[in-house]
Short mmCIF file of C-alpha atoms in Angstrom, two decimals:
data_model
loop_
_atom_site.label_atom_id
_atom_site.label_comp_id
_atom_site.label_asym_id
_atom_site.label_seq_id
_atom_site.Cartn_x
_atom_site.Cartn_y
_atom_site.Cartn_z
CA MET A 143 -41.43 -2.45 26.02
CA TYR A 144 -43.95 -4.83 24.26
CA TYR A 145 -41.54 -6.81 22.18
CA LYS A 146 -39.85 -10.01 23.12
CA GLU A 147 -36.28 -8.94 23.14
CA LEU A 148 -33.77 -10.79 21.01
CA LYS A 149 -30.84 -10.83 23.30
CA ILE A 150 -27.64 -11.33 21.31
CA SER A 151 -24.14 -10.12 21.66
CA PRO A 152 -22.53 -8.65 19.75
CA PRO A 153 -25.58 -7.03 18.11
CA PHE A 154 -24.73 -7.98 14.57
CA MET A 155 -25.19 -11.01 12.28
CA ASN A 156 -25.18 -11.96 8.64
CA ALA A 157 -28.23 -11.23 6.41
CA SER A 158 -30.31 -14.08 5.18
CA GLY A 159 -29.17 -15.56 1.92
CA ILE A 160 -25.58 -14.59 2.70
CA LEU A 161 -23.24 -17.45 3.58
CA SER A 162 -26.44 -19.42 3.92
CA PHE A 163 -25.51 -22.78 5.28
CA VAL A 164 -24.86 -23.88 8.86
CA SER A 165 -21.61 -25.64 7.66
CA VAL A 166 -20.29 -22.20 6.60
CA PHE A 167 -21.27 -20.69 9.99
CA GLU A 168 -19.61 -23.48 11.81
CA TYR A 169 -16.37 -23.13 9.86
CA LEU A 170 -16.26 -19.34 10.49
CA GLU A 171 -16.82 -20.02 14.13
CA LYS A 172 -13.91 -22.51 14.11
CA LEU A 173 -11.83 -19.61 12.71
CA GLY A 174 -12.83 -17.49 15.72
CA VAL A 175 -15.52 -15.27 14.42
CA ASN A 176 -17.67 -13.39 16.97
CA VAL A 177 -21.24 -12.66 15.84
CA GLY A 178 -24.38 -12.55 17.86
CA ALA A 179 -26.33 -14.98 15.66
CA TRP A 180 -26.33 -16.54 12.30
CA VAL A 181 -29.34 -16.14 9.95
CA THR A 182 -30.01 -19.11 7.69
CA LYS A 183 -31.08 -18.89 4.07
CA SER A 184 -34.83 -18.66 3.74
CA ILE A 185 -36.28 -22.18 3.91
CA GLY A 186 -39.21 -23.03 1.66
CA GLN A 187 -41.56 -26.03 1.64
CA LYS A 188 -40.30 -27.80 -1.48
CA GLU A 189 -36.87 -28.28 -2.96
CA ARG A 190 -36.29 -25.40 -5.35
CA ASN A 191 -33.40 -24.47 -7.60
CA GLY A 192 -34.14 -20.74 -7.90
CA ASN A 193 -32.94 -19.01 -11.02
CA GLU A 194 -30.23 -20.25 -13.33
CA ASN A 195 -26.90 -18.42 -13.63
CA PRO A 196 -26.22 -15.50 -13.80
CA VAL A 197 -27.77 -14.72 -10.49
CA ILE A 198 -25.31 -11.92 -9.68
CA HIS A 199 -24.62 -8.79 -11.74
CA GLN A 200 -22.16 -6.13 -10.83
CA ASP A 201 -21.34 -2.91 -12.63
CA GLY A 202 -19.36 -0.24 -10.75
CA ASP A 203 -21.02 0.23 -7.39
CA ILE A 204 -24.13 -1.67 -8.44
CA LEU A 205 -24.60 -5.20 -7.23
CA MET A 206 -27.81 -7.11 -8.02
CA ASN A 207 -28.82 -10.63 -7.34
CA SER A 208 -31.53 -12.91 -8.58
CA VAL A 209 -30.82 -16.16 -6.65
CA GLY A 210 -34.59 -16.58 -6.49
CA LEU A 211 -35.13 -18.39 -3.21
CA SER A 212 -33.28 -21.62 -3.96
CA SER A 213 -33.91 -24.02 -1.11
CA PRO A 214 -33.61 -27.60 -0.13
CA ASN A 215 -36.84 -29.21 1.22
CA LEU A 216 -37.71 -29.16 4.98
CA ASP A 217 -36.37 -32.70 5.59
CA ASP A 218 -32.95 -31.97 4.01
CA PHE A 219 -32.77 -28.64 5.79
CA GLU A 220 -33.49 -30.28 9.15
CA LYS A 221 -30.81 -32.92 8.60
CA GLU A 222 -28.22 -30.12 8.45
CA LEU A 223 -29.74 -28.24 11.47
CA LYS A 224 -29.41 -31.40 13.50
CA GLU A 225 -25.70 -31.61 12.57
CA TYR A 226 -24.98 -28.03 13.52
CA LYS A 227 -22.31 -28.04 16.17
CA GLY A 228 -21.72 -24.26 16.41
CA LYS A 229 -22.22 -22.31 19.65
CA THR A 230 -23.55 -19.21 17.96
CA PRO A 231 -27.40 -19.23 18.01
CA LEU A 232 -29.33 -19.54 14.85
CA ILE A 233 -32.17 -17.37 13.49
CA ILE A 234 -34.18 -19.31 10.89
CA SER A 235 -35.49 -17.45 7.89
CA HIS A 236 -38.72 -18.72 6.32
CA TYR A 237 -40.57 -18.10 3.10
CA GLY A 238 -43.82 -19.56 1.80
CA GLU A 239 -46.75 -18.98 -0.47
CA LYS A 240 -49.47 -19.12 2.20
CA PRO A 241 -49.79 -18.73 6.00
CA ASP A 242 -49.80 -22.47 6.47
CA ASP A 243 -46.38 -22.77 4.83
CA TYR A 244 -44.78 -20.32 7.19
CA ALA A 245 -46.54 -21.81 10.21
CA ARG A 246 -45.43 -25.34 9.38
CA SER A 247 -41.76 -24.52 9.05
CA VAL A 248 -41.74 -22.23 12.08
CA ALA A 249 -43.31 -25.02 14.18
CA ARG A 250 -40.94 -27.66 12.89
CA PHE A 251 -37.70 -25.67 13.39
CA ASP A 252 -38.59 -23.80 16.58
CA LYS A 253 -36.29 -25.93 18.65
CA TYR A 254 -33.25 -25.13 16.55
CA CYS A 255 -33.35 -21.41 16.79
CA ILE A 256 -33.58 -18.37 19.06
CA ALA A 257 -35.84 -16.43 16.67
CA HIS A 258 -37.67 -16.62 13.40
CA GLU A 259 -37.28 -14.32 10.44
CA ILE A 260 -40.32 -14.19 8.24
CA ASN A 261 -39.34 -13.18 4.73
CA LEU A 262 -42.19 -11.16 3.23
CA SER A 263 -40.11 -9.21 0.76
CA CYS A 264 -37.75 -11.19 -1.38
CA PRO A 265 -37.73 -9.21 -4.61
CA ASN A 266 -36.25 -11.84 -6.87
CA PHE A 267 -38.58 -14.70 -7.59
CA ILE A 268 -38.62 -16.75 -10.80
CA PRO A 269 -40.13 -14.84 -13.78
CA GLY A 270 -43.86 -15.36 -13.88
CA GLU A 271 -44.20 -15.87 -10.06
CA LYS A 272 -45.91 -13.41 -7.76
CA SER A 273 -44.34 -12.06 -4.57
CA VAL A 274 -45.98 -13.45 -1.47
CA LEU A 275 -47.70 -10.25 -0.41
CA GLU A 276 -49.34 -10.00 -3.83
CA LYS A 277 -51.14 -13.19 -2.80
CA VAL A 278 -51.62 -13.12 0.96
CA ASN A 279 -52.47 -10.62 3.65
CA PRO A 280 -49.28 -10.29 5.85
CA GLN A 281 -51.44 -10.23 8.97
CA GLU A 282 -52.67 -13.77 8.24
CA ILE A 283 -49.10 -14.99 7.90
CA LEU A 284 -47.81 -13.45 11.08
CA LYS A 285 -50.96 -14.52 12.95
CA ALA A 286 -50.43 -18.11 11.85
CA VAL A 287 -46.73 -17.98 12.80
CA ARG A 288 -47.36 -16.39 16.21
CA GLU A 289 -49.55 -19.31 17.20
CA LYS A 290 -46.59 -21.67 16.66
CA THR A 291 -43.81 -19.99 18.63
CA ASN A 292 -43.05 -17.98 21.71
CA LYS A 293 -39.73 -16.90 20.44
CA PRO A 294 -39.12 -13.49 18.86
CA ILE A 295 -40.55 -13.10 15.37
CA ILE A 296 -38.87 -10.86 12.88
CA ALA A 297 -40.76 -9.69 9.77
CA LYS A 298 -38.38 -8.85 6.96
CA LEU A 299 -39.81 -6.02 4.84
CA SER A 300 -38.43 -4.02 2.02
CA PRO A 301 -38.01 -0.25 1.51
CA ALA A 302 -39.95 -0.81 -1.72
CA GLN A 303 -43.04 -2.00 0.14
CA ASP A 304 -45.56 0.14 1.99
CA TYR A 305 -43.74 -0.70 5.17
CA LEU A 306 -45.62 1.61 7.58
CA GLU A 307 -48.91 0.14 6.54
CA ILE A 308 -47.67 -3.46 6.68
CA THR A 309 -45.98 -2.88 10.07
CA GLU A 310 -49.22 -1.47 11.48
CA ARG A 311 -51.16 -4.53 10.27
CA ILE A 312 -48.78 -7.03 11.83
CA LEU A 313 -47.88 -5.09 14.91
CA ASP A 314 -49.69 -7.42 17.35
CA TYR A 315 -47.86 -10.50 16.20
CA VAL A 316 -44.39 -9.48 15.50
CA ASP A 317 -41.36 -8.47 17.74
CA TYR A 318 -38.96 -7.03 15.22
CA ILE A 319 -39.09 -5.54 11.80
CA CYS A 320 -36.00 -6.25 9.70
CA CYS A 321 -35.43 -3.16 7.51
CA GLY A 322 -35.07 -4.13 4.81
CA ASN A 323 -34.43 -6.36 1.87
CA THR A 324 -32.86 -5.74 -1.55
CA ILE A 325 -34.83 -3.53 -3.95
CA ARG A 326 -35.98 -4.88 -7.24
CA GLY A 327 -34.21 -3.52 -10.31
CA LEU A 328 -33.30 -4.20 -13.88
CA ASP A 329 -30.14 -3.79 -15.98
CA ILE A 330 -30.13 -4.59 -19.65
CA GLU A 331 -27.08 -5.68 -21.58
CA PRO A 332 -26.77 -3.12 -24.36
CA ILE A 333 -25.61 -5.25 -27.37
CA SER A 334 -27.89 -8.22 -27.00
CA GLY A 335 -30.82 -6.64 -25.26
CA PHE A 336 -31.06 -9.42 -22.68
CA SER A 337 -31.13 -8.79 -18.95
CA TYR A 338 -27.76 -9.27 -17.22
CA LEU A 339 -29.65 -11.63 -14.93
CA SER A 340 -31.39 -14.84 -15.91
CA GLY A 341 -34.18 -14.01 -13.47
CA ARG A 342 -34.71 -10.77 -15.52
CA PHE A 343 -35.11 -8.58 -12.37
CA GLY A 344 -32.87 -8.68 -9.42
CA GLY A 345 -32.42 -7.18 -5.93
CA ILE A 346 -30.12 -4.26 -5.65
CA SER A 347 -27.87 -4.46 -2.62
CA GLY A 348 -24.86 -2.92 -1.01
CA GLU A 349 -23.89 0.68 -0.14
CA VAL A 350 -26.56 2.21 -2.39
CA LEU A 351 -29.28 0.74 -0.10
CA ARG A 352 -28.10 2.43 3.07
CA PRO A 353 -29.76 5.88 2.84
CA ILE A 354 -32.95 4.27 1.54
CA THR A 355 -33.09 1.66 4.32
CA MET A 356 -31.99 4.20 6.94
CA LYS A 357 -35.06 6.35 6.10
CA MET A 358 -37.17 3.19 6.50
CA VAL A 359 -35.63 2.47 9.94
CA TYR A 360 -36.18 6.10 10.95
CA GLU A 361 -39.81 6.17 9.89
CA ILE A 362 -40.76 2.84 11.41
CA TYR A 363 -38.99 3.78 14.72
CA LYS A 364 -40.78 7.06 14.86
CA GLU A 365 -44.16 5.49 14.33
CA PHE A 366 -43.78 2.17 16.19
CA GLY A 367 -40.45 2.35 18.10
CA ASP A 368 -42.19 1.91 21.44
CA LYS A 369 -43.93 -1.34 20.33
CA ILE A 370 -41.30 -3.21 18.24
CA GLY A 371 -37.57 -3.56 17.79
CA ILE A 372 -35.79 -2.81 14.55
CA ILE A 373 -33.02 -4.72 12.79
CA ALA A 374 -31.16 -2.70 10.16
CA CYS A 375 -30.00 -4.51 7.01
CA GLY A 376 -28.79 -2.52 4.08
CA GLY A 377 -25.30 -1.38 3.02
CA ILE A 378 -23.54 -1.83 6.35
CA SER A 379 -19.76 -2.20 5.81
CA LYS A 380 -18.21 -0.31 8.72
CA PRO A 381 -18.82 0.64 12.41
CA GLU A 382 -20.03 4.11 11.42
CA HIS A 383 -22.92 2.65 9.53
CA ILE A 384 -24.10 0.72 12.61
CA ILE A 385 -23.98 3.83 14.78
CA SER A 386 -25.95 5.79 12.19
CA TYR A 387 -28.56 3.02 11.92
CA ALA A 388 -28.78 2.91 15.77
CA ARG A 389 -29.43 6.65 15.80
CA ALA A 390 -32.14 6.08 13.23
CA GLY A 391 -33.75 3.51 15.56
CA ALA A 392 -32.23 0.10 15.02
CA SER A 393 -30.83 -1.98 17.87
CA LEU A 394 -29.63 -5.00 15.83
CA PHE A 395 -27.76 -5.22 12.55
CA GLN A 396 -27.31 -7.51 9.65
CA ILE A 397 -24.55 -7.56 7.08
CA GLY A 398 -24.86 -8.83 3.61
CA THR A 399 -22.95 -7.65 0.55
CA ALA A 400 -19.93 -6.62 2.59
CA LEU A 401 -19.25 -10.28 3.32
CA ALA A 402 -18.07 -11.06 -0.20
CA LYS A 403 -14.80 -11.89 1.38
CA PRO A 404 -12.57 -14.95 2.05
CA SER A 405 -13.40 -16.65 5.41
CA VAL A 406 -10.38 -15.26 7.22
CA GLU A 407 -11.30 -11.72 6.19
CA ILE A 408 -14.92 -12.20 7.29
CA VAL A 409 -13.65 -13.24 10.72
CA ASN A 410 -11.41 -10.14 10.84
CA PHE A 411 -14.28 -7.92 9.57
CA PHE A 412 -16.75 -9.03 12.27
CA ASN A 413 -14.12 -9.02 15.01
CA THR A 414 -12.96 -5.45 14.33
CA LEU A 415 -16.49 -4.24 13.87
CA GLY A 416 -17.10 -4.59 17.59
CA ASP A 417 -13.97 -2.62 18.47
CA GLY A 418 -14.92 0.05 15.98
CA ILE A 419 -18.34 0.46 17.57
CA GLU A 420 -16.76 0.75 21.03
CA THR A 421 -14.49 3.52 19.85
CA LEU A 422 -17.32 5.44 18.34
CA LEU A 423 -19.54 5.06 21.38
CA LYS A 424 -16.73 6.43 23.54
CA LYS A 425 -16.39 9.44 21.22
CA ILE A 426 -20.16 10.03 21.55
CA GLY A 427 -19.83 9.64 25.35
CA VAL A 428 -22.18 6.72 25.93
CA ASN A 429 -21.63 3.20 27.18
CA SER A 430 -23.68 1.05 24.86
CA ILE A 431 -25.56 1.12 21.63
CA GLU A 432 -28.84 1.03 23.46
CA ASP A 433 -28.09 4.56 24.73
CA ILE A 434 -28.27 6.00 21.30
CA VAL A 435 -31.11 3.96 19.66
CA GLY A 436 -33.42 6.53 18.12
CA VAL A 437 -31.32 9.40 19.45
CA ASN A 438 -31.09 11.77 16.51
CA TYR A 439 -31.82 15.34 15.63
CA VAL A 440 -33.16 14.83 12.16
CA ASP A 441 -36.44 16.67 12.88
CA MET B 34 -10.15 -7.25 -7.01
CA TRP B 35 -12.15 -8.74 -9.85
CA ILE B 36 -13.66 -6.95 -12.80
CA LYS B 37 -16.56 -7.70 -15.05
CA ARG B 38 -16.55 -6.53 -18.57
CA ARG B 39 -17.09 -7.41 -22.18
CA PHE B 40 -14.25 -9.34 -23.87
CA THR B 41 -14.01 -10.08 -27.57
CA ILE B 42 -12.93 -13.44 -28.69
CA ASP B 43 -9.67 -13.06 -30.65
CA GLU B 44 -8.76 -16.59 -31.60
CA ILE B 45 -10.16 -20.08 -31.05
CA VAL B 46 -7.94 -23.16 -30.91
CA GLU B 47 -9.78 -26.42 -31.50
CA HIS B 48 -7.79 -29.13 -29.67
CA ASN B 49 -10.13 -31.94 -30.53
CA LYS B 50 -13.95 -32.55 -30.96
CA TYR B 51 -14.57 -31.76 -27.35
CA MET B 52 -12.11 -29.11 -26.26
CA LYS B 53 -11.39 -25.60 -27.39
CA THR B 54 -9.32 -22.72 -26.10
CA PHE B 55 -10.83 -19.23 -26.45
CA PHE B 56 -8.37 -16.42 -26.52
CA PHE B 57 -9.59 -12.86 -25.68
CA ASP B 58 -8.54 -9.50 -26.83
CA GLU B 59 -7.47 -8.41 -23.36
CA THR B 60 -5.70 -9.98 -20.49
CA ILE B 61 -6.93 -10.50 -16.96
CA GLU B 62 -4.31 -9.91 -14.22
CA SER B 63 -4.48 -13.30 -12.58
CA SER B 64 -2.53 -16.39 -11.39
CA PRO B 65 -2.85 -19.97 -12.43
CA GLY B 66 -5.71 -21.78 -10.65
CA GLN B 67 -7.93 -18.71 -10.52
CA PHE B 68 -11.14 -18.81 -12.50
CA ALA B 69 -13.62 -16.53 -14.20
CA MET B 70 -17.47 -16.45 -14.62
CA VAL B 71 -18.20 -16.32 -18.29
CA PHE B 72 -21.53 -14.82 -19.24
CA ILE B 73 -23.22 -15.16 -22.65
CA PRO B 74 -26.26 -12.80 -22.67
CA GLY B 75 -29.53 -14.75 -23.04
CA ILE B 76 -27.78 -18.10 -22.54
CA GLY B 77 -26.29 -18.14 -19.04
CA GLU B 78 -23.12 -17.96 -16.99
CA LYS B 79 -20.60 -20.59 -15.95
CA PRO B 80 -17.31 -20.70 -14.10
CA PHE B 81 -14.15 -21.74 -16.04
CA SER B 82 -10.55 -22.04 -14.93
CA LEU B 83 -8.36 -19.49 -16.78
CA SER B 84 -5.84 -21.34 -18.96
CA SER B 85 -3.68 -18.22 -19.41
CA LYS B 86 -4.00 -14.49 -18.73
CA ASN B 87 -6.32 -14.18 -21.62
CA SER B 88 -7.88 -17.62 -22.26
CA ILE B 89 -10.20 -20.27 -21.09
CA THR B 90 -9.95 -23.90 -22.15
CA VAL B 91 -13.34 -25.51 -22.24
CA GLU B 92 -14.77 -29.03 -22.59
CA LYS B 93 -18.13 -29.27 -24.43
CA ARG B 94 -20.65 -30.61 -21.91
CA GLY B 95 -24.00 -28.87 -21.78
CA LYS B 96 -26.18 -26.15 -23.20
CA PHE B 97 -23.85 -23.30 -22.23
CA THR B 98 -20.64 -24.88 -23.65
CA GLN B 99 -22.51 -25.92 -26.84
CA LYS B 100 -23.31 -22.26 -27.39
CA LEU B 101 -19.79 -21.22 -26.59
CA PHE B 102 -18.50 -23.78 -29.15
CA GLN B 103 -20.63 -22.10 -31.84
CA MET B 104 -18.97 -18.74 -31.21
CA LYS B 105 -16.53 -17.20 -33.66
CA PRO B 106 -13.69 -14.69 -33.38
CA LYS B 107 -15.10 -11.11 -32.92
CA ASP B 108 -18.01 -12.51 -30.88
CA PHE B 109 -18.18 -11.27 -27.30
CA VAL B 110 -18.75 -12.69 -23.83
CA TYR B 111 -18.63 -11.04 -20.43
CA ILE B 112 -15.93 -12.11 -18.06
CA LYS B 113 -15.95 -11.58 -14.33
CA GLY B 114 -12.58 -12.40 -12.91
CA PRO B 115 -10.11 -13.26 -11.72
CA LEU B 116 -11.92 -15.09 -8.89
CA GLY B 117 -10.69 -17.28 -6.07
CA VAL B 118 -7.22 -18.34 -4.93
CA GLY B 119 -4.86 -20.14 -7.28
CA PHE B 120 -1.80 -22.30 -7.03
CA ARG B 121 1.07 -20.99 -4.84
CA ASN B 122 4.14 -23.06 -5.68
CA LYS B 123 6.41 -24.03 -8.57
CA ASP B 124 8.43 -26.91 -10.04
CA TYR B 125 5.29 -29.09 -9.84
CA LEU B 126 4.60 -32.63 -10.65
CA ALA B 127 1.02 -32.04 -11.91
CA VAL B 128 -1.71 -34.57 -12.26
CA ALA B 129 -4.70 -33.63 -14.48
CA GLY B 130 -7.81 -35.55 -15.44
CA GLY B 131 -10.18 -34.47 -18.24
CA SER B 132 -10.95 -30.75 -18.27
CA GLY B 133 -8.80 -30.48 -15.19
CA ILE B 134 -6.05 -29.79 -17.77
CA ALA B 135 -7.22 -26.12 -18.03
CA PRO B 136 -5.53 -24.57 -15.03
CA MET B 137 -2.45 -26.82 -15.68
CA LEU B 138 -2.05 -25.15 -19.08
CA TYR B 139 -1.76 -21.80 -17.23
CA LEU B 140 0.89 -23.26 -14.87
CA ILE B 141 2.78 -24.67 -17.86
CA ASN B 142 2.59 -21.20 -19.48
CA ASN B 143 4.17 -19.77 -16.40
CA ALA B 144 6.84 -22.46 -16.60
CA VAL B 145 6.15 -23.86 -13.15
CA ILE B 146 5.37 -27.48 -14.11
CA LYS B 147 8.27 -29.85 -14.55
CA SER B 148 6.22 -33.01 -15.26
CA LEU B 149 2.65 -33.56 -16.15
CA LEU B 150 0.60 -36.73 -15.82
CA TYR B 151 -2.47 -36.25 -17.92
CA GLY B 152 -5.37 -38.58 -18.37
CA ALA B 153 -8.65 -38.60 -20.15
CA ARG B 154 -11.24 -41.16 -21.18
CA ASP B 155 -9.88 -41.60 -24.67
CA ASN B 156 -7.51 -40.08 -27.24
CA GLU B 157 -10.29 -37.89 -28.67
CA HIS B 158 -10.56 -36.08 -25.34
CA LEU B 159 -6.86 -35.39 -24.93
CA ILE B 160 -5.06 -32.16 -25.74
CA HIS B 161 -1.88 -32.97 -27.66
CA GLY B 162 1.17 -30.85 -28.38
CA ILE B 163 1.73 -29.58 -24.83
CA LYS B 164 5.24 -28.18 -24.67
CA ASP B 165 7.65 -26.89 -21.98
CA CYS B 166 7.28 -29.87 -19.59
CA VAL B 167 7.46 -33.66 -19.75
CA VAL B 168 4.02 -35.12 -20.37
CA TYR B 169 2.94 -38.67 -19.54
CA TYR B 170 -0.43 -39.53 -21.08
CA ALA B 171 -3.03 -42.00 -19.92
CA THR B 172 -6.40 -43.00 -21.38
CA ASP B 173 -9.06 -45.06 -19.82
CA ASP B 174 -9.52 -47.09 -23.08
CA GLY B 175 -5.84 -47.26 -23.94
CA SER B 176 -6.29 -45.32 -27.24
CA TYR B 177 -3.27 -43.20 -26.38
CA GLY B 178 -0.46 -43.51 -23.84
CA TYR B 179 -0.82 -45.66 -20.75
CA HIS B 180 -3.94 -47.85 -20.70
CA GLY B 181 -5.55 -47.08 -17.37
CA PHE B 182 -6.04 -44.37 -14.76
CA VAL B 183 -3.74 -41.34 -14.71
CA THR B 184 -3.13 -41.98 -11.00
CA ASP B 185 -1.36 -45.24 -11.93
CA LEU B 186 1.36 -43.03 -13.48
CA ILE B 187 2.38 -41.66 -10.07
CA THR B 188 5.54 -43.59 -9.29
CA GLU B 189 8.06 -43.39 -6.49
CA ASP B 190 10.77 -42.55 -8.92
CA LEU B 191 8.80 -39.58 -10.43
CA VAL B 192 7.67 -38.32 -6.97
CA SER B 193 11.22 -38.37 -5.66
CA GLN B 194 12.18 -35.89 -8.46
CA HIS B 195 9.58 -33.24 -7.27
CA SER B 196 8.80 -31.45 -4.09
CA LYS B 197 5.47 -29.77 -5.02
CA PHE B 198 2.39 -31.35 -6.44
CA ALA B 199 -0.69 -29.94 -8.19
CA ILE B 200 -3.83 -31.95 -8.94
CA CYS B 201 -6.99 -31.00 -10.89
CA GLY B 202 -9.69 -33.32 -12.16
CA PRO B 203 -12.69 -35.34 -11.02
CA GLU B 204 -12.75 -35.31 -7.19
CA ILE B 205 -12.45 -39.08 -6.76
CA MET B 206 -9.41 -39.13 -9.00
CA MET B 207 -7.90 -36.21 -7.01
CA LYS B 208 -8.45 -38.12 -3.76
CA ILE B 209 -6.79 -41.23 -5.11
CA ALA B 210 -3.84 -39.16 -6.45
CA ALA B 211 -3.37 -37.28 -3.22
CA GLU B 212 -3.58 -40.40 -1.09
CA LYS B 213 -0.99 -42.11 -3.34
CA LEU B 214 1.36 -39.14 -3.06
CA VAL B 215 1.08 -39.19 0.79
CA GLU B 216 1.74 -42.97 0.79
CA LEU B 217 4.89 -42.22 -1.13
CA GLY B 218 6.03 -39.83 1.60
CA VAL B 219 4.77 -36.50 0.33
CA GLU B 220 3.66 -33.99 3.02
CA PRO B 221 -0.01 -33.02 2.56
CA LYS B 222 0.91 -29.30 2.67
CA ASP B 223 2.99 -29.78 -0.48
CA ILE B 224 0.03 -31.02 -2.46
CA GLU B 225 -2.48 -28.56 -3.91
CA LEU B 226 -5.86 -29.57 -5.32
CA SER B 227 -8.31 -27.47 -7.36
CA LEU B 228 -11.89 -28.21 -6.26
CA GLU B 229 -15.12 -27.79 -8.18
CA ARG B 230 -18.62 -27.23 -6.93
CA TYR B 231 -21.84 -25.87 -8.38
CA MET B 232 -21.38 -22.13 -8.16
CA LYS B 233 -23.94 -19.35 -8.18
CA CYS B 234 -22.52 -15.94 -7.24
CA GLY B 235 -18.83 -16.72 -7.55
CA ILE B 236 -17.85 -13.96 -5.13
CA GLY B 237 -18.32 -15.59 -1.71
CA LEU B 238 -21.88 -14.30 -1.02
CA CYS B 239 -24.43 -17.06 -1.51
CA GLY B 240 -22.54 -20.10 -0.01
CA SER B 241 -23.86 -22.45 -2.78
CA CYS B 242 -20.46 -23.82 -3.50
CA GLU B 243 -19.52 -24.60 0.10
CA CYS B 244 -17.61 -27.77 0.97
CA SER B 245 -17.29 -28.35 4.71
CA GLY B 246 -17.87 -24.65 5.31
CA ARG B 247 -15.22 -23.40 2.84
CA ARG B 248 -16.67 -21.39 -0.01
CA ILE B 249 -14.85 -22.86 -3.03
CA CYS B 250 -15.26 -19.68 -5.03
CA ILE B 251 -13.43 -17.49 -2.63
CA ASP B 252 -11.55 -19.61 -0.15
CA GLY B 253 -10.46 -21.85 -3.02
CA PRO B 254 -10.75 -23.27 -5.61
CA VAL B 255 -7.18 -24.31 -4.84
CA PHE B 256 -6.53 -25.80 -1.37
CA THR B 257 -3.61 -27.64 0.11
CA TYR B 258 -4.20 -31.26 0.93
CA ASP B 259 -3.67 -30.75 4.63
CA GLU B 260 -6.66 -28.38 4.62
CA ILE B 261 -8.69 -30.77 2.47
CA LEU B 262 -8.06 -33.47 5.04
CA GLU B 263 -10.16 -31.45 7.45
CA MET B 264 -13.01 -31.11 4.89
CA GLN B 265 -15.19 -34.10 5.57
CA ASP B 266 -17.35 -33.51 2.47
CA PHE B 267 -14.36 -33.77 0.10
CA ALA B 268 -14.98 -36.58 -2.38
CA LYS B 269 -18.16 -37.37 -0.43
CA PHE B 270 -20.80 -34.61 -0.79
CA LYS B 271 -21.60 -31.79 -3.12
CA ARG B 272 -24.55 -29.38 -3.20
CA LEU B 273 -27.15 -29.25 -5.94
CA PRO B 274 -28.49 -25.90 -7.28
CA SER B 275 -31.23 -26.04 -4.60
CA GLY B 276 -28.56 -26.40 -1.92
CA LYS B 277 -29.49 -29.95 -1.16
CA LYS B 278 -26.48 -32.13 -0.39
CA GLN B 279 -25.84 -35.11 -2.66
CA LYS B 280 -23.38 -37.96 -2.47
CA ILE B 281 -20.48 -37.84 -4.93
CA ILE B 282 -20.36 -41.13 -6.74
#
């Protein structure tokens, strides 16, 4: 296989922007959580507040957020990385406005992590801003980043992007595609006519994303599965979802919205997820998740 | 599980120039110490302690609370709640500073406070007429009650009459109060404090409100003091909206 394998066990972690800070990861570890890695919040170049509240909107099964890439600056971020005492390895998520931005933070934080996630698809920026791929060719970003690290590089794309075309363009520089991100949406408060979110638009997350993201995993695996690995991220809340995503083509898994839980419950959630996966694999009659990656009869 | 829906303001009680209680047309199944995110479309959203099953008690501070203070009965807000973990005990000696009185009003409503030590900067910031418990007032400028900090009112005699303690107010004040209680022989596990941090999602996802790894919105806001003693950032650091850590002065 071409790609630099990201060897983590168990094969699941949090999604970027969820739990966010190394101090939270450390505390969960102290409580006994077992995850393969922790993914940090996307780090940008400058200190940035993101959108004002409300940044979360929930109605029935719909959950949307417009946090809008809030971030401390690189110096403040590094201070916390230096203080991280956890044993679980870190994956650092990066965002920027141009290739240099990504390259700079990848180079600077390379020693703190086992892999880099390149966020090319955050759907909730501040009103008036453009998304990064409206400004820059993704190939230039990944090329710049590849020059700075030998560690696995994950490109985080969204089901709302032309992901097959983008993947093809960045194929030579990337080891994993993270499928996917939240999908941009809008919900309007009926009486006042204002958006429920101060950032106007927000990323839809949770269960509703799963079939959309699973199709993305399936298609990317079919086209490029022999050249890159796939991380599934969208609506995972139980072991069955992980097995289904594995069959679609993913070998690693990220959990986001399902972590809206007190710390003790997060620990319990992750620690029973592994057992649940084992049970299902036994039922299928295989030993490990790797045995079923991409094994499906959809066609 | 929390809900988010539109609530109509039923009644507004103006305690003083700076503090009002907003009563809603429906109740939120909740316990004292839990909070709600209050959303005014086009203006913003902020977390507030519930002061009863159907009210919030708010101090006027910034843009959002100014807008809230202009609202009238029959106006609506959205409420997402109840959120977080509240107080767990009863027969409290409670210590409240400033707007930290809000969750205490809920405890008083539930008849679980025996005595309340309540401080504010001056008489104009105090809520008067609190019933159903013994209230000892303090003001920084001496305009009402004891002249000085509310924590000065914590005495050995008063402490010996209680076995459970609840504290809510500015973090430094809470630290002083808790330390004083411990000096007087109280077990840290018998003291509960309600913490406050800048909050974004309010449901445990974003991590913005973390204090030494605990997400205040979902692991708290009420913690026992023995847990807080393990939180190194308590009364030392908070996070800004960007996530940058800043010293608490």
